[in-house]
Amino acid sequence: RHPAQNAIDAAAFWLSSLECGDRLPALPQLRTERLPSELARPLSSPPRTELDPTPISRRQFFRTLASHPTGPKRRAAPMGADGQAAFPASARRPSPERARLLAALDRAARDVGADVPAEFFPRVTQTGACADHRVCVGVCPTGALTVADAGDATRLQFNPETCIACGACVRSCPEGALQLDAHGGARQAQAIAEHEQRRCESCGETFAARERATLCPSCIKAQRFIGDAMTRLFGARN
């Protein structure tokens, strides 16, 4: 199988999905031809490299093995909620491969008077259990999920153009609030969650309010901890 066959198959699939009637653009094909003799180069083997002739003693061998029992040291990577390396903010950027494919589809669609099919764009929805933890934003490798301020509220926004449907947001959500469909979305960016922001009556920090809460989750946990401790120390309260 030719190394370029997968890319050609993907291009042919998306071009054939354009709803343009009989004006379907020419689909790419892989064709092999004999290389002209004037362009052919004689085969040459890579130069041989001589091995280090210096022998190693038995003591040196075991000393090296004891100092590096697991091989070379690897650089530690931050771990995400799913056990995989998380993406730092500086490394979140759109996929250049997807950007090139979308630009090519836009040009082909304009030439035949069609639109890029909805199957090209993923769709992310939430079940209503979103608690504004923003873990999904932190693990999204392409920055498709962002948080925007809207006055006294914050919005979780989703950009289908940059989403690669990796599913990291779904796996990392502590509330299990996100659902991902790899195809069939809309091209326009959209807000999939909105949270009212209130100021905690105890610590003064802003937090995403749920129902009629007046304390942030940290202060609620602290009060519960103090209440449990008082109950354990002094017995049940009347």
C-alpha positions as MATLAB code, in Angstrom:
seq = 'RHPAQNAIDAAAFWLSSLECGDRLPALPQLRTERLPSELARPLSSPPRTELDPTPISRRQFFRTLASHPTGPKRRAAPMGADGQAAFPASARRPSPERARLLAALDRAARDVGADVPAEFFPRVTQTGACADHRVCVGVCPTGALTVADAGDATRLQFNPETCIACGACVRSCPEGALQLDAHGGARQAQAIAEHEQRRCESCGETFAARERATLCPSCIKAQRFIGDAMTRLFGARN';
ca = [
       0.000    0.000    0.000;
       1.369    3.373   -1.037;
       2.180    5.753    1.858;
      -0.051    8.454    0.331;
      -3.074    6.184   -0.194;
      -4.725    7.036    3.146;
      -4.536   10.772    2.431;
      -5.895   10.269   -1.087;
      -8.789    8.170    0.221;
      -9.660   10.844    2.804;
      -9.559   13.621    0.180;
     -11.740   11.619   -2.205;
     -14.256   10.898    0.568;
     -14.699   14.543    1.575;
     -14.823   15.797   -2.006;
     -17.487   13.227   -2.903;
     -19.547   14.333    0.133;
     -19.987   17.867   -1.260;
     -23.651   18.412   -2.137;
     -23.097   19.881   -5.590;
     -25.181   17.682   -7.878;
     -23.417   16.888  -11.141;
     -20.634   19.430  -10.532;
     -18.544   17.031   -8.475;
     -14.858   18.015   -8.586;
     -12.323   15.622   -9.996;
     -11.331   13.111   -7.352;
      -7.629   12.512   -6.730;
      -6.156    9.208   -7.814;
      -2.828    7.520   -7.276;
      -1.026    6.612  -10.480;
       2.339    4.943  -10.748;
       4.590    5.314  -13.764;
       8.017    4.065  -14.616;
      10.705    6.549  -13.681;
      12.535    7.891  -16.743;
      16.054    6.578  -17.050;
      17.564   10.078  -17.049;
      16.078   10.679  -13.584;
      17.058    7.336  -12.112;
      19.976    7.222   -9.701;
      22.042    4.158   -8.971;
      21.308    2.440   -5.690;
      23.956    2.900   -3.039;
      24.249    1.301    0.349;
      24.750    3.513    3.406;
      28.311    3.669    4.671;
      29.165    1.040    7.244;
      29.982    2.224   10.714;
      32.575    0.354   12.707;
      31.624   -0.735   16.213;
      33.551    0.549   19.172;
      36.399   -1.933   19.540;
      37.045   -0.935   23.147;
      35.921   -3.853   25.345;
      34.035   -3.314   28.591;
      34.959   -5.153   31.720;
      32.562   -7.194   33.829;
      32.806   -4.675   36.664;
      32.031   -1.738   34.347;
      29.043   -3.579   32.929;
      27.419   -4.210   36.327;
      28.293   -0.704   37.561;
      26.496    0.805   34.554;
      23.542   -1.514   35.043;
      23.246   -0.568   38.722;
      23.383    3.171   38.022;
      20.707    3.016   35.292;
      18.470    0.034   36.093;
      15.572    1.287   33.974;
      17.491    2.863   31.122;
      17.913    6.597   30.483;
      15.936    8.941   32.681;
      12.775   10.274   31.102;
      11.459   13.746   31.598;
       8.372   13.775   33.783;
       5.168   14.913   32.080;
       2.053   16.317   33.768;
      -0.728   13.769   33.914;
      -4.328   14.361   32.985;
      -7.451   12.878   34.506;
      -7.350    9.949   32.067;
      -3.724    9.030   32.862;
      -2.334   10.595   29.694;
      -0.026   13.599   29.461;
      -2.006   16.833   29.714;
      -1.436   19.718   27.308;
      -0.032   22.923   28.836;
      -1.599   26.183   27.736;
       1.437   27.076   25.625;
       1.052   23.853   23.604;
      -2.634   24.215   22.731;
      -2.879   25.135   19.072;
      -5.090   24.169   16.133;
      -4.111   21.128   14.117;
      -2.290   22.274   10.954;
      -3.416   19.136    9.107;
      -7.080   19.843    9.852;
      -6.653   23.524    8.947;
      -5.164   22.592    5.564;
      -7.947   20.085    4.882;
     -10.663   22.601    5.784;
      -9.053   25.289    3.591;
      -8.908   22.857    0.660;
     -12.546   21.855    1.183;
     -13.569   25.519    1.284;
     -11.878   26.152   -2.062;
     -13.444   23.066   -3.644;
     -16.875   23.971   -2.255;
     -16.661   27.509   -3.645;
     -15.703   26.175   -7.077;
     -18.812   23.986   -7.297;
     -21.179   26.298   -5.383;
     -21.625   24.027   -2.355;
     -20.977   24.079    1.383;
     -18.588   22.012    3.439;
     -20.659   19.038    4.685;
     -21.776   18.989    8.301;
     -20.152   15.565    8.715;
     -16.779   17.323    8.722;
     -17.496   19.163   11.985;
     -17.694   17.424   15.395;
     -20.412   18.224   17.905;
     -20.009   18.587   21.678;
     -23.045   18.847   23.952;
     -23.483   18.795   27.701;
     -26.104   17.055   29.796;
     -26.723   19.939   32.202;
     -24.379   18.584   34.869;
     -21.518   20.975   33.973;
     -20.142   22.536   37.170;
     -17.603   24.924   35.589;
     -14.549   22.916   36.676;
     -12.887   23.799   33.335;
     -10.863   20.594   33.259;
     -12.054   20.039   29.699;
     -10.574   23.394   28.687;
      -7.230   22.463   30.218;
      -6.893   19.130   28.408;
      -8.145   20.221   24.973;
      -5.041   20.026   22.731;
      -6.331   22.385   20.026;
      -8.056   25.057   22.130;
     -11.477   24.150   20.717;
     -12.960   24.644   24.206;
     -12.578   28.077   25.795;
     -14.189   30.123   28.571;
     -15.492   33.617   27.882;
     -16.827   36.226   30.304;
     -20.395   37.435   29.705;
     -21.032   40.029   32.388;
     -22.089   38.220   35.559;
     -21.751   34.833   33.862;
     -19.154   32.709   32.105;
     -19.707   30.663   28.972;
     -18.066   27.441   27.884;
     -17.589   27.881   24.143;
     -16.906   25.230   21.537;
     -15.313   25.772   18.113;
     -16.027   22.872   15.725;
     -13.494   24.116   13.164;
     -10.529   23.344   15.421;
     -11.919   20.258   17.194;
     -10.206   16.992   16.208;
     -12.702   14.771   18.106;
      -9.997   13.255   20.322;
     -12.442   12.804   23.236;
     -10.075   14.150   25.916;
     -12.740   16.546   27.196;
     -15.299   13.763   27.617;
     -12.885   11.489   29.485;
     -11.594   14.216   31.814;
     -14.895   15.833   32.893;
     -15.381   15.102   36.636;
     -19.161   15.354   36.269;
     -19.372   13.293   33.071;
     -21.309   16.185   31.569;
     -19.949   16.202   28.007;
     -20.949   14.142   25.006;
     -19.026   14.035   21.721;
     -20.185   13.182   18.216;
     -17.346   13.032   15.699;
     -19.600   14.128   12.804;
     -22.773   16.031   12.106;
     -22.146   19.301   13.935;
     -22.483   22.920   12.880;
     -19.576   25.036   11.700;
     -20.371   28.057   13.854;
     -18.803   28.406   17.305;
     -21.371   27.980   20.046;
     -21.810   28.233   23.798;
     -22.561   24.841   25.309;
     -22.800   25.932   28.967;
     -23.334   29.147   30.909;
     -22.807   29.701   34.630;
     -23.833   32.603   36.809;
     -20.942   33.985   38.815;
     -21.478   34.970   42.458;
     -19.215   36.171   45.230;
     -18.829   33.790   48.155;
     -20.214   35.217   51.395;
     -17.406   33.586   53.357;
     -14.139   34.013   51.432;
     -15.167   36.597   48.836;
     -14.040   34.547   45.838;
     -16.239   34.313   42.758;
     -17.653   30.909   41.864;
     -20.118   29.298   39.494;
     -23.430   29.390   41.325;
     -25.641   26.327   41.271;
     -29.252   26.795   42.340;
     -29.283   29.204   45.353;
     -25.811   28.554   46.741;
     -24.189   31.499   48.510;
     -20.919   29.760   49.425;
     -18.237   28.493   47.067;
     -17.551   24.737   46.962;
     -14.358   25.142   49.018;
     -16.149   26.909   51.845;
     -18.985   24.371   51.760;
     -16.472   21.553   52.133;
     -14.718   23.406   54.953;
     -17.994   23.879   56.847;
     -18.888   20.224   56.396;
     -15.462   19.184   57.647;
     -15.778   21.399   60.717;
     -19.280   20.081   61.386;
     -18.142   16.469   61.120;
     -15.182   17.167   63.390;
     -17.404   18.802   66.025;
     -19.778   15.854   65.889;
     -16.953   13.357   66.366;
     -15.413   15.325   69.233;
     -18.489   16.348   71.149;
     -21.152   13.935   69.954;
     -24.387   14.576   68.153;
     -25.695   18.119   68.375;
     -29.256   18.881   69.358;
];
